[in-house]
Every structure is written in structure tokens, then in C-alpha cells.
mmCIF file of C-alpha atoms in Angstrom:
data_model
loop_
_atom_site.group_PDB
_atom_site.id
_atom_site.type_symbol
_atom_site.label_atom_id
_atom_site.label_comp_id
_atom_site.label_asym_id
_atom_site.label_seq_id
_atom_site.Cartn_x
_atom_site.Cartn_y
_atom_site.Cartn_z
ATOM 1 C CA MET Z 1 90.934 95.778 114.136
ATOM 2 C CA SER Z 2 93.229 92.971 113.124
ATOM 3 C CA THR Z 3 92.531 89.260 113.137
ATOM 4 C CA ASP Z 4 93.984 89.133 116.645
ATOM 5 C CA ASP Z 5 91.337 91.627 117.759
ATOM 6 C CA ILE Z 6 88.462 89.754 116.183
ATOM 7 C CA ARG Z 7 88.717 86.847 118.583
ATOM 8 C CA ALA Z 8 86.376 86.380 121.465
ATOM 9 C CA VAL Z 9 87.761 85.372 124.831
ATOM 10 C CA THR Z 10 85.312 82.509 124.747
ATOM 11 C CA THR Z 11 83.528 80.858 121.851
ATOM 12 C CA ALA Z 12 80.579 79.825 123.978
ATOM 13 C CA PRO Z 13 77.432 81.535 122.729
ATOM 14 C CA GLU Z 14 76.075 84.273 124.928
ATOM 15 C CA ARG Z 15 72.970 83.348 126.874
ATOM 16 C CA PRO Z 16 69.917 85.374 125.966
ATOM 17 C CA THR Z 17 68.821 87.864 128.575
ATOM 18 C CA ALA Z 18 65.298 87.828 129.945
ATOM 19 C CA ALA Z 19 64.469 90.709 127.649
ATOM 20 C CA ALA Z 20 65.615 88.718 124.657
ATOM 21 C CA SER Z 21 64.124 85.367 125.628
ATOM 22 C CA GLY Z 22 61.694 84.173 123.064
ATOM 23 C CA GLU Z 23 62.685 86.960 120.699
ATOM 24 C CA GLY Z 24 65.562 85.257 118.981
ATOM 25 C CA ALA Z 25 68.441 83.221 120.366
ATOM 26 C CA PRO Z 26 71.954 84.650 119.989
ATOM 27 C CA ARG Z 27 73.390 83.596 116.655
ATOM 28 C CA ARG Z 28 77.111 83.944 117.294
ATOM 29 C CA ARG Z 29 78.923 80.685 116.574
ATOM 30 C CA THR Z 30 82.364 81.869 115.480
ATOM 31 C CA SER Z 31 84.820 84.139 117.250
ATOM 32 C CA ARG Z 32 86.758 85.004 114.066
ATOM 33 C CA LEU Z 33 85.547 87.389 111.396
ATOM 34 C CA PRO Z 34 88.265 87.366 108.712
ATOM 35 C CA SER Z 35 86.103 89.173 106.172
ATOM 36 C CA LEU Z 36 85.882 92.171 108.476
ATOM 37 C CA THR Z 37 89.648 92.097 108.870
ATOM 38 C CA GLY Z 38 89.987 92.019 105.082
ATOM 39 C CA LEU Z 39 87.544 94.905 104.637
ATOM 40 C CA ARG Z 40 89.730 97.154 106.757
ATOM 41 C CA PHE Z 41 92.339 97.614 104.042
ATOM 42 C CA PRO Z 42 90.017 98.938 101.302
ATOM 43 C CA ALA Z 43 88.711 101.445 103.853
ATOM 44 C CA ALA Z 44 92.239 102.547 104.771
ATOM 45 C CA PHE Z 45 93.223 102.703 101.101
ATOM 46 C CA MET Z 46 90.286 104.996 100.341
ATOM 47 C CA VAL Z 47 91.602 107.412 102.946
ATOM 48 C CA PHE Z 48 95.039 107.184 101.292
ATOM 49 C CA LEU Z 49 93.564 108.014 97.881
ATOM 50 C CA PHE Z 50 91.746 111.008 99.335
ATOM 51 C CA HIS Z 51 94.836 112.433 101.006
ATOM 52 C CA ALA Z 52 96.927 111.809 97.875
ATOM 53 C CA SER Z 53 94.455 114.001 95.969
ATOM 54 C CA MET Z 54 94.721 117.017 98.263
ATOM 55 C CA PRO Z 55 95.874 120.118 96.329
ATOM 56 C CA LEU Z 56 98.475 121.016 98.935
ATOM 57 C CA PRO Z 57 102.108 121.896 98.181
ATOM 58 C CA THR Z 58 103.108 119.168 100.660
ATOM 59 C CA VAL Z 59 101.224 116.474 98.700
ATOM 60 C CA ARG Z 60 100.304 117.485 95.128
ATOM 61 C CA LEU Z 61 102.039 115.722 92.236
ATOM 62 C CA PHE Z 62 100.019 116.461 89.060
ATOM 63 C CA ALA Z 63 101.061 119.488 87.006
ATOM 64 C CA ASP Z 64 97.814 119.612 85.027
ATOM 65 C CA ASP Z 65 95.142 121.487 87.015
ATOM 66 C CA GLY Z 66 92.406 119.606 85.151
ATOM 67 C CA VAL Z 67 93.836 116.209 86.079
ATOM 68 C CA GLU Z 68 94.315 117.337 89.670
ATOM 69 C CA HIS Z 69 90.718 118.550 89.838
ATOM 70 C CA ARG Z 70 89.225 115.413 88.265
ATOM 71 C CA TYR Z 71 91.208 113.131 90.555
ATOM 72 C CA GLY Z 72 90.167 115.134 93.604
ATOM 73 C CA TRP Z 73 86.541 115.063 92.474
ATOM 74 C CA ALA Z 74 86.550 111.293 91.911
ATOM 75 C CA VAL Z 75 87.932 110.425 95.354
ATOM 76 C CA GLY Z 76 86.386 113.360 97.209
ATOM 77 C CA PRO Z 77 83.943 111.315 99.358
ATOM 78 C CA SER Z 78 86.392 108.433 99.898
ATOM 79 C CA GLY Z 79 88.247 109.729 102.947
ATOM 80 C CA ALA Z 80 85.105 110.427 104.952
ATOM 81 C CA LEU Z 81 83.654 107.071 103.883
ATOM 82 C CA GLY Z 82 86.746 105.251 105.152
ATOM 83 C CA VAL Z 83 86.583 106.976 108.529
ATOM 84 C CA THR Z 84 82.848 106.347 108.938
ATOM 85 C CA PHE Z 85 83.360 102.698 108.034
ATOM 86 C CA PHE Z 86 86.057 102.345 110.701
ATOM 87 C CA PHE Z 87 83.913 103.970 113.386
ATOM 88 C CA VAL Z 88 80.955 101.654 112.734
ATOM 89 C CA LEU Z 89 83.275 98.658 112.400
ATOM 90 C CA SER Z 90 84.876 99.346 115.782
ATOM 91 C CA GLY Z 91 81.542 99.271 117.576
ATOM 92 C CA PHE Z 92 80.485 96.120 115.744
ATOM 93 C CA VAL Z 93 83.656 94.102 116.296
ATOM 94 C CA LEU Z 94 84.141 95.087 119.928
ATOM 95 C CA THR Z 95 80.562 94.016 120.646
ATOM 96 C CA TRP Z 96 80.919 90.753 118.742
ATOM 97 C CA SER Z 97 84.108 89.793 120.560
ATOM 98 C CA ALA Z 98 83.126 91.028 124.035
ATOM 99 C CA SER Z 99 83.363 88.436 126.781
ATOM 100 C CA ALA Z 100 80.827 88.343 129.607
ATOM 101 C CA GLY Z 101 83.653 88.000 132.138
ATOM 102 C CA ASP Z 102 85.723 90.912 130.860
ATOM 103 C CA THR Z 103 86.263 94.014 132.974
ATOM 104 C CA ALA Z 104 86.517 97.628 131.898
ATOM 105 C CA PRO Z 105 90.158 97.999 133.063
ATOM 106 C CA SER Z 106 91.165 94.877 131.126
ATOM 107 C CA PHE Z 107 89.444 96.145 128.020
ATOM 108 C CA TRP Z 108 91.066 99.583 128.327
ATOM 109 C CA ARG Z 109 94.494 98.018 128.818
ATOM 110 C CA ARG Z 110 94.145 95.956 125.641
ATOM 111 C CA ARG Z 111 93.023 98.991 123.647
ATOM 112 C CA PHE Z 112 95.890 101.097 125.000
ATOM 113 C CA VAL Z 113 98.472 98.473 124.071
ATOM 114 C CA LYS Z 114 96.927 98.068 120.631
ATOM 115 C CA ILE Z 115 96.690 101.758 119.753
ATOM 116 C CA MET Z 116 99.288 103.855 121.547
ATOM 117 C CA PRO Z 117 102.630 102.312 120.491
ATOM 118 C CA ASN Z 118 101.812 102.703 116.780
ATOM 119 C CA TYR Z 119 100.331 106.123 117.404
ATOM 120 C CA VAL Z 120 103.434 107.404 119.196
ATOM 121 C CA VAL Z 121 105.810 105.950 116.586
ATOM 122 C CA ALA Z 122 103.819 107.689 113.828
ATOM 123 C CA TRP Z 123 103.863 110.984 115.767
ATOM 124 C CA VAL Z 124 107.642 110.802 116.199
ATOM 125 C CA LEU Z 125 108.181 109.959 112.519
ATOM 126 C CA ALA Z 126 106.033 112.889 111.436
ATOM 127 C CA MET Z 127 107.871 115.296 113.732
ATOM 128 C CA VAL Z 128 111.251 114.110 112.468
ATOM 129 C CA LEU Z 129 110.408 113.988 108.760
ATOM 130 C CA TYR Z 130 108.327 117.117 108.169
ATOM 131 C CA ALA Z 131 106.441 118.499 111.182
ATOM 132 C CA ALA Z 132 109.249 119.805 113.388
ATOM 133 C CA SER Z 133 108.061 123.398 112.955
ATOM 134 C CA THR Z 134 104.629 122.632 114.457
ATOM 135 C CA PRO Z 135 103.949 124.913 117.466
ATOM 136 C CA VAL Z 136 104.492 123.200 120.792
ATOM 137 C CA LEU Z 137 100.919 123.196 122.084
ATOM 138 C CA PRO Z 138 99.271 121.723 118.946
ATOM 139 C CA ALA Z 139 102.089 119.167 118.669
ATOM 140 C CA LEU Z 140 101.663 118.040 122.274
ATOM 141 C CA GLY Z 141 97.888 118.092 121.853
ATOM 142 C CA ALA Z 142 98.250 115.661 118.966
ATOM 143 C CA LEU Z 143 100.574 113.429 120.970
ATOM 144 C CA PHE Z 144 98.110 113.193 123.866
ATOM 145 C CA MET Z 145 95.054 112.865 121.596
ATOM 146 C CA LEU Z 146 93.578 116.216 122.569
ATOM 147 C CA GLN Z 147 93.460 117.729 119.080
ATOM 148 C CA VAL Z 148 89.801 116.868 118.505
ATOM 149 C CA TRP Z 149 88.602 119.074 121.341
ATOM 150 C CA THR Z 150 89.362 122.375 119.617
ATOM 151 C CA PRO Z 151 87.227 123.899 116.844
ATOM 152 C CA TYR Z 152 90.206 125.483 115.133
ATOM 153 C CA PHE Z 153 91.027 123.717 111.895
ATOM 154 C CA THR Z 154 94.816 124.081 112.093
ATOM 155 C CA GLU Z 155 94.890 122.628 115.608
ATOM 156 C CA HIS Z 156 92.770 119.488 115.229
ATOM 157 C CA LEU Z 157 94.832 118.301 112.246
ATOM 158 C CA PRO Z 158 98.446 118.947 113.355
ATOM 159 C CA VAL Z 159 101.558 116.770 112.917
ATOM 160 C CA ASN Z 160 99.912 113.659 111.398
ATOM 161 C CA PRO Z 161 96.457 114.747 110.146
ATOM 162 C CA PRO Z 162 94.786 111.287 109.975
ATOM 163 C CA SER Z 163 95.544 110.717 113.667
ATOM 164 C CA TRP Z 164 92.512 112.782 114.685
ATOM 165 C CA SER Z 165 90.284 109.744 114.152
ATOM 166 C CA LEU Z 166 92.338 107.758 116.669
ATOM 167 C CA ALA Z 167 91.739 110.498 119.222
ATOM 168 C CA VAL Z 168 88.016 110.064 118.574
ATOM 169 C CA GLU Z 169 88.351 106.281 118.832
ATOM 170 C CA ALA Z 170 90.021 106.713 122.229
ATOM 171 C CA VAL Z 171 86.808 108.336 123.463
ATOM 172 C CA PHE Z 172 84.830 105.445 122.035
ATOM 173 C CA TYR Z 173 86.987 102.966 123.915
ATOM 174 C CA LEU Z 174 86.524 104.797 127.203
ATOM 175 C CA ALA Z 175 82.761 104.736 126.704
ATOM 176 C CA PHE Z 176 82.423 101.216 125.288
ATOM 177 C CA PRO Z 177 81.924 99.200 128.515
ATOM 178 C CA PHE Z 178 79.110 101.538 129.530
ATOM 179 C CA LEU Z 179 77.541 101.730 126.070
ATOM 180 C CA LEU Z 180 77.559 97.943 125.728
ATOM 181 C CA ALA Z 181 75.989 97.481 129.154
ATOM 182 C CA GLY Z 182 73.231 99.879 128.162
ATOM 183 C CA VAL Z 183 72.620 98.304 124.758
ATOM 184 C CA LYS Z 184 72.398 94.838 126.316
ATOM 185 C CA ARG Z 185 69.420 96.063 128.326
ATOM 186 C CA ILE Z 186 67.476 96.870 125.155
ATOM 187 C CA PRO Z 187 64.885 94.168 124.355
ATOM 188 C CA ALA Z 188 65.753 92.430 121.105
ATOM 189 C CA ALA Z 189 62.470 93.438 119.473
ATOM 190 C CA ARG Z 190 63.248 97.118 120.125
ATOM 191 C CA LEU Z 191 66.740 97.160 118.650
ATOM 192 C CA LYS Z 192 65.380 98.198 115.253
ATOM 193 C CA TYR Z 193 63.939 101.366 116.770
ATOM 194 C CA TRP Z 194 67.240 102.254 118.419
ATOM 195 C CA ILE Z 195 69.089 101.616 115.143
ATOM 196 C CA ALA Z 196 66.639 103.820 113.242
ATOM 197 C CA GLY Z 197 66.878 106.522 115.902
ATOM 198 C CA THR Z 198 70.673 106.499 115.792
ATOM 199 C CA VAL Z 199 70.684 106.828 112.007
ATOM 200 C CA ALA Z 200 68.148 109.649 112.238
ATOM 201 C CA ALA Z 201 70.347 111.432 114.792
ATOM 202 C CA VAL Z 202 73.316 111.263 112.421
ATOM 203 C CA PHE Z 203 71.224 112.715 109.593
ATOM 204 C CA ALA Z 204 70.002 115.452 111.933
ATOM 205 C CA THR Z 205 73.525 116.455 113.004
ATOM 206 C CA PRO Z 206 74.267 118.798 110.052
ATOM 207 C CA LEU Z 207 70.939 120.573 110.523
ATOM 208 C CA VAL Z 208 71.489 120.949 114.271
ATOM 209 C CA THR Z 209 74.987 122.210 113.545
ATOM 210 C CA ARG Z 210 73.742 124.853 111.124
ATOM 211 C CA LEU Z 211 70.967 126.014 113.462
ATOM 212 C CA LEU Z 212 72.699 125.989 116.839
ATOM 213 C CA VAL Z 213 76.473 126.260 116.377
ATOM 214 C CA PRO Z 214 77.965 129.682 115.542
ATOM 215 C CA ALA Z 215 79.772 129.389 112.222
ATOM 216 C CA GLY Z 216 82.583 131.875 112.695
ATOM 217 C CA PRO Z 217 83.941 134.225 110.023
ATOM 218 C CA HIS Z 218 85.786 131.734 107.801
ATOM 219 C CA VAL Z 219 84.800 129.052 105.282
ATOM 220 C CA MET Z 220 86.641 125.919 104.171
ATOM 221 C CA PRO Z 221 87.961 125.991 100.597
ATOM 222 C CA GLY Z 222 86.483 123.430 98.233
ATOM 223 C CA THR Z 223 83.212 123.138 100.179
ATOM 224 C CA ASP Z 224 79.751 124.664 99.855
ATOM 225 C CA GLY Z 225 80.692 127.417 102.286
ATOM 226 C CA THR Z 226 80.979 125.192 105.344
ATOM 227 C CA SER Z 227 82.857 126.852 108.173
ATOM 228 C CA PRO Z 228 85.724 125.117 109.992
ATOM 229 C CA VAL Z 229 83.722 125.285 113.222
ATOM 230 C CA HIS Z 230 80.726 123.529 111.646
ATOM 231 C CA TYR Z 231 83.047 120.917 110.115
ATOM 232 C CA TRP Z 232 84.627 120.296 113.504
ATOM 233 C CA PHE Z 233 81.317 119.973 115.319
ATOM 234 C CA ALA Z 234 79.580 117.701 112.801
ATOM 235 C CA TYR Z 235 82.531 115.599 111.629
ATOM 236 C CA ILE Z 236 85.459 115.776 114.056
ATOM 237 C CA MET Z 237 84.100 116.231 117.575
ATOM 238 C CA PRO Z 238 83.769 112.928 119.491
ATOM 239 C CA GLY Z 239 80.282 113.672 120.857
ATOM 240 C CA PRO Z 240 78.390 113.502 117.549
ATOM 241 C CA ARG Z 241 80.693 110.810 116.147
ATOM 242 C CA VAL Z 242 79.912 108.438 119.012
ATOM 243 C CA LEU Z 243 76.630 107.837 117.175
ATOM 244 C CA ASP Z 244 78.560 106.002 114.415
ATOM 245 C CA PHE Z 245 80.231 103.807 117.016
ATOM 246 C CA ALA Z 246 76.924 103.195 118.818
ATOM 247 C CA LEU Z 247 75.343 102.137 115.513
ATOM 248 C CA GLY Z 248 78.011 99.447 115.183
ATOM 249 C CA ILE Z 249 77.190 98.194 118.693
ATOM 250 C CA LEU Z 250 73.456 98.117 117.990
ATOM 251 C CA VAL Z 251 73.831 96.358 114.644
ATOM 252 C CA ALA Z 252 76.132 93.743 116.170
ATOM 253 C CA ARG Z 253 73.557 93.026 118.870
ATOM 254 C CA ALA Z 254 70.826 92.767 116.245
ATOM 255 C CA VAL Z 255 72.881 90.261 114.226
ATOM 256 C CA MET Z 256 73.762 88.235 117.312
ATOM 257 C CA LEU Z 257 70.119 88.086 118.422
ATOM 258 C CA ASN Z 258 68.761 87.184 114.971
ATOM 259 C CA ARG Z 259 67.040 90.556 114.677
ATOM 260 C CA TRP Z 260 68.918 91.789 111.589
ATOM 261 C CA ARG Z 261 67.528 91.603 108.066
ATOM 262 C CA ASN Z 262 70.645 90.707 106.086
ATOM 263 C CA ILE Z 263 70.702 91.942 102.467
ATOM 264 C CA GLY Z 264 74.007 90.232 101.625
ATOM 265 C CA MET Z 265 77.357 91.638 100.593
ATOM 266 C CA VAL Z 266 76.494 92.227 96.934
ATOM 267 C CA TRP Z 267 73.464 94.384 97.623
ATOM 268 C CA SER Z 268 75.320 96.079 100.462
ATOM 269 C CA GLY Z 269 78.048 96.950 97.970
ATOM 270 C CA VAL Z 270 75.457 98.333 95.549
ATOM 271 C CA LEU Z 271 73.957 100.395 98.371
ATOM 272 C CA LEU Z 272 77.414 101.691 99.294
ATOM 273 C CA ALA Z 273 78.091 102.711 95.692
ATOM 274 C CA ALA Z 274 74.738 104.517 95.603
ATOM 275 C CA GLY Z 275 75.564 106.315 98.854
ATOM 276 C CA TYR Z 276 78.946 107.335 97.444
ATOM 277 C CA ALA Z 277 77.299 108.729 94.305
ATOM 278 C CA ALA Z 278 74.734 110.588 96.403
ATOM 279 C CA CYS Z 279 77.557 112.432 98.166
ATOM 280 C CA TYR Z 280 77.977 114.585 95.046
ATOM 281 C CA HIS Z 281 74.379 115.825 95.248
ATOM 282 C CA VAL Z 282 73.913 116.730 98.919
ATOM 283 C CA PRO Z 283 75.332 119.478 101.175
ATOM 284 C CA TYR Z 284 78.927 118.983 102.256
ATOM 285 C CA LEU Z 285 78.278 117.940 105.861
ATOM 286 C CA TYR Z 286 75.813 115.242 104.749
ATOM 287 C CA ALA Z 287 78.317 113.909 102.226
ATOM 288 C CA GLN Z 288 81.011 113.707 104.881
ATOM 289 C CA ARG Z 289 79.183 111.181 106.996
ATOM 290 C CA ALA Z 290 75.466 110.525 106.652
ATOM 291 C CA MET Z 291 75.136 109.235 103.089
ATOM 292 C CA CYS Z 292 77.400 106.211 103.537
ATOM 293 C CA LEU Z 293 76.548 105.383 107.151
ATOM 294 C CA VAL Z 294 73.772 102.846 106.545
ATOM 295 C CA PRO Z 295 75.570 101.168 103.608
ATOM 296 C CA ALA Z 296 78.680 100.766 105.772
ATOM 297 C CA ALA Z 297 76.608 99.134 108.527
ATOM 298 C CA THR Z 298 74.840 96.759 106.138
ATOM 299 C CA LEU Z 299 78.143 95.707 104.534
ATOM 300 C CA ILE Z 300 79.770 95.063 107.908
ATOM 301 C CA ALA Z 301 76.795 93.026 109.081
ATOM 302 C CA ALA Z 302 76.652 91.063 105.819
ATOM 303 C CA ALA Z 303 80.350 90.177 106.050
ATOM 304 C CA ALA Z 304 79.940 89.058 109.661
ATOM 305 C CA VAL Z 305 76.946 86.881 108.799
ATOM 306 C CA ALA Z 306 78.865 85.313 105.898
ATOM 307 C CA ASP Z 307 81.789 84.471 108.187
ATOM 308 C CA ASP Z 308 79.463 83.197 110.889
ATOM 309 C CA GLU Z 309 77.844 80.865 108.365
ATOM 310 C CA GLY Z 310 81.183 79.797 106.876
ATOM 311 C CA ARG Z 311 80.439 81.215 103.431
ATOM 312 C CA PHE Z 312 83.116 82.448 101.025
ATOM 313 C CA THR Z 313 83.778 86.155 100.612
ATOM 314 C CA LEU Z 314 86.458 87.959 98.627
ATOM 315 C CA PHE Z 315 87.775 89.567 101.794
ATOM 316 C CA ARG Z 316 88.632 86.506 103.865
ATOM 317 C CA SER Z 317 91.521 85.307 101.716
ATOM 318 C CA ARG Z 318 95.009 85.096 103.191
ATOM 319 C CA ALA Z 319 96.165 88.121 101.201
ATOM 320 C CA MET Z 320 93.223 90.288 102.253
ATOM 321 C CA THR Z 321 93.465 89.343 105.921
ATOM 322 C CA TRP Z 322 97.195 90.142 105.845
ATOM 323 C CA LEU Z 323 96.415 93.523 104.341
ATOM 324 C CA GLY Z 324 93.740 93.989 106.972
ATOM 325 C CA ASN Z 325 96.194 93.187 109.729
ATOM 326 C CA VAL Z 326 98.601 95.905 108.589
ATOM 327 C CA SER Z 327 95.831 98.399 107.783
ATOM 328 C CA PHE Z 328 96.005 100.198 111.131
ATOM 329 C CA ALA Z 329 99.690 100.914 110.580
ATOM 330 C CA PHE Z 330 98.918 101.810 106.952
ATOM 331 C CA TYR Z 331 96.326 104.326 108.077
ATOM 332 C CA LEU Z 332 98.699 105.966 110.560
ATOM 333 C CA LEU Z 333 101.680 106.115 108.194
ATOM 334 C CA HIS Z 334 100.200 106.993 104.806
ATOM 335 C CA PHE Z 335 100.148 110.780 105.159
ATOM 336 C CA ILE Z 336 103.679 110.727 106.558
ATOM 337 C CA VAL Z 337 104.838 108.870 103.440
ATOM 338 C CA LEU Z 338 102.935 111.259 101.159
ATOM 339 C CA ALA Z 339 104.516 114.321 102.778
ATOM 340 C CA TRP Z 340 107.981 112.727 102.920
ATOM 341 C CA PHE Z 341 107.877 111.755 99.235
ATOM 342 C CA ARG Z 342 106.890 115.292 98.315
ATOM 343 C CA ARG Z 343 109.879 116.632 100.249
ATOM 344 C CA LEU Z 344 112.251 114.211 98.549
ATOM 345 C CA LEU Z 345 110.929 115.135 95.114
ATOM 346 C CA GLY Z 346 111.231 118.872 95.654
ATOM 347 C CA THR Z 347 108.770 121.379 94.229
ATOM 348 C CA GLY Z 348 108.377 119.990 90.706
ATOM 349 C CA LEU Z 349 105.045 118.736 89.372
ATOM 350 C CA TYR Z 350 104.571 115.857 86.936
ATOM 351 C CA GLY Z 351 102.605 114.599 83.983
ATOM 352 C CA THR Z 352 99.653 112.275 84.442
ATOM 353 C CA GLY Z 353 101.505 108.986 83.891
ATOM 354 C CA THR Z 354 104.404 109.925 86.137
ATOM 355 C CA GLY Z 355 102.041 111.252 88.790
ATOM 356 C CA VAL Z 356 100.044 108.017 88.837
ATOM 357 C CA ALA Z 357 103.264 106.000 89.071
ATOM 358 C CA LEU Z 358 104.449 108.134 91.974
ATOM 359 C CA ILE Z 359 101.162 107.681 93.844
ATOM 360 C CA ALA Z 360 101.491 103.921 93.308
ATOM 361 C CA ALA Z 361 105.056 104.101 94.644
ATOM 362 C CA GLU Z 362 103.819 106.028 97.675
ATOM 363 C CA ALA Z 363 101.211 103.347 98.309
ATOM 364 C CA GLY Z 364 103.854 100.626 98.021
ATOM 365 C CA ALA Z 365 106.231 102.459 100.355
ATOM 366 C CA THR Z 366 103.416 102.937 102.870
ATOM 367 C CA LEU Z 367 102.595 99.241 102.720
ATOM 368 C CA LEU Z 368 106.214 98.254 103.359
ATOM 369 C CA ALA Z 369 106.501 100.703 106.245
ATOM 370 C CA SER Z 370 103.195 99.406 107.635
ATOM 371 C CA TRP Z 371 104.424 95.826 107.481
ATOM 372 C CA ALA Z 372 107.502 96.849 109.453
ATOM 373 C CA LEU Z 373 105.486 98.748 112.062
ATOM 374 C CA TYR Z 374 103.022 95.888 112.437
ATOM 375 C CA SER Z 375 105.736 93.222 112.669
ATOM 376 C CA LEU Z 376 108.167 95.094 114.925
ATOM 377 C CA VAL Z 377 105.840 97.066 117.188
ATOM 378 C CA GLU Z 378 102.117 96.330 116.992
ATOM 379 C CA ARG Z 379 102.003 92.538 116.918
ATOM 380 C CA PRO Z 380 104.732 91.753 119.489
ATOM 381 C CA LEU Z 381 103.546 94.362 121.982
ATOM 382 C CA THR Z 382 99.918 93.333 121.606
ATOM 383 C CA ARG Z 383 100.764 89.687 122.201
ATOM 384 C CA ARG Z 384 103.074 90.515 125.087
ATOM 385 C CA PHE Z 385 101.019 92.995 127.081
ATOM 386 C CA SER Z 386 97.348 92.713 126.113
ATOM 387 C CA ARG Z 387 96.616 89.617 128.179
ATOM 388 C CA ALA Z 388 95.892 89.886 131.859
ATOM 389 C CA ARG Z 389 98.752 88.891 134.127
ATOM 390 C CA ARG Z 390 98.200 85.824 136.245
ATOM 391 C CA ARG Z 391 98.406 86.421 139.933
ATOM 392 C CA SER Z 392 100.995 84.353 141.720
ATOM 393 C CA GLY Z 393 99.960 82.290 144.667
#
């Protein structure tokens, strides 16, 4: 979410419910969380680095197999970490900025205006630049955000592969008013149990997947033998992933009700680095999501607390918040730029120095394209149509 999203409709603190009375008054004092805006870009950039490392003819640049392998190994967990971070962040920020007087239709309208114009522009660009040969049904499924409801690998990543996470987010947005209403009924003292239970459910998902979901005859290359169906169920399908979003909601409520034990951004960063390292030593499905879930939540909460208390963070600078504002467009456009560059360059592969320079050029081109999309489409349409129309008379 951009800075515009991280603004509450009202800055008046929420009144504690009867369940929360005496258990901690709501702490929210600011409606702006610039550090969380700034953190969005590193998360999006990690996804870029992961996709730039994919050994696909449509992306690969390095001629040396050893360099290609080492690069892919180094950034292997980064894409999944970025997505998990975004899912938790969405639940947190939407909860923090929710207004007591808001309605579900108003919320859905704002989300639609924020997401769909960029999403459609990215879909059209992908179809024009490299994906025109995509079969009609998968292409239309991607356009209407239906690609995440099929277990077939080639159909839930068509046209613009990163867009699958936006299809999952759309489900989150539909559910958010109901999830928030339910979470608000949880007594403040019991939030820690719900947070622990949600984390436990995420860690249990790979095991449940292995035990209960038929694997199918195929396996995904570069994994520990994980099948595409298991990958879809544990990582792509909206049902299990709503747990990440719900964790963000629960943690936001805990912070707002003074029921969160903040470990600070430095220790949260250390914990995130440890979770990233652990991804190399656990089964594939755990590495894709579970290992970095808690560190992502603690970092998001720590950044919010720092902003709420007016303390300095590296991510609330003007440069970082600008990057955060364009990060949604960056996320949607980066794979399109990677594939388009590869087409322009032809089939040749390159030495290490040239390959690194080309990846840097791809990142720069994506950033420029993202700035254009944000400035020409996202920001004006959001400002024009996201507010409720005043009734005349």
C-alpha cells in the first residue's frame, strides 16, 4: 500500500470495546505509517531479484552455469519472502487505517480503484509484448483474477506470472470487512493465542498438504520433489494464504491495544535474516512461506510502532517512501520488463559483469515504467474515484 493508503479516515483513537476495557487502551495516535510504505520497495525488489534469477530462456542472462546456479541459490527464498511480507502487511495496514464508520461497499470500491487499473494495464502490456500466444482461457482467467483457482502450474501463472498474488489479495479484500469484525470481538488478552494459533496453522499447512492432497504424477524442477498440485495448495491457493493476511490483522490489533511485545526493527531484521537462512535447511514448502512469516510480522509491527512514536527509521525517508509508492507498479511490471529485455537481446548469453549490468538496467527500466504507471494511472484514478461521492440535496 502506498502512503495514500496508509491514512485513516479519522485520526481519532478507536474507543476500546468492552472486551478490551481494562486490558490496554488503543495505542494508535498517527494515521500515517511511512516506514511501512518504505518497506514495500525492498519486498518488491526481492521478488524482482528472484524472477531475474529464473533459468528460463525468456529471462536468463548469464552464460556461465555456475554463476547462474549460485545467483539462483542466493536469491532462492527471496521471492516467497516478498510475497509473504506483502500478505501480512496488507492485513496490518488495512486494520490500522480502518475507520469505524466505513462500509464494506466503500472499502471494496477503494480497493478496486487502487488495484484493477494497474492490473489491467500490466495484463495488456504483457499480452502485447510477449504473451500473445497464451491460450484464450488461461489469458482470460488471468485478466479476471481466476488463475489461482486451478491446480495446474501453467494455468495459475499465465501472461504476467507475479499477478497471481493480486488475485489472492482480491480474495483478502472481499473477506476483510468480515475478518476485521470477527477479530474485533476477540478480547485483547486473548489475541496472543489467536496469533500463535494462526502461525501454527501456517506451519501445519505443508504437513496437511502432504497427508491429504493428492500429489499428481509430476514434480517441480529445482525442488525437493514437490508436486505442482502441492505447491498450488500450500502456496498459491487463497484459502491457506488467508492465514498470512489474518496474521497481519491480528498483529495490528495487538499493537493498537498495547498487547504486542515489540522487539524493535534491528532484532526483527536479525530474525528475518535467520528465517531466510533457515529456508535452505527445511523442506521446500516450509521455505516458501512458514520460515519468514513471524519475522515479517515482527518487522512490520516494529516499523509501525516506531512511526507511531515518531522515531527515526531508515525506511521513512522521502526517497524510500517514493519508492514505496511506486512499488505496486514495480511489482506488476518487473517480469514484463525482464521478458521484454530478453526478447530485445535475442538468444545470446553474457559474462558475469555484463549480466549484472543488464539486470541493473532491467531494474532501472522497471522503476521508470513504474513511475509512469503510478503517475499516469494509479495516483490520479485513486484520488479521483476512491472517495465516496457526496449525495446532492
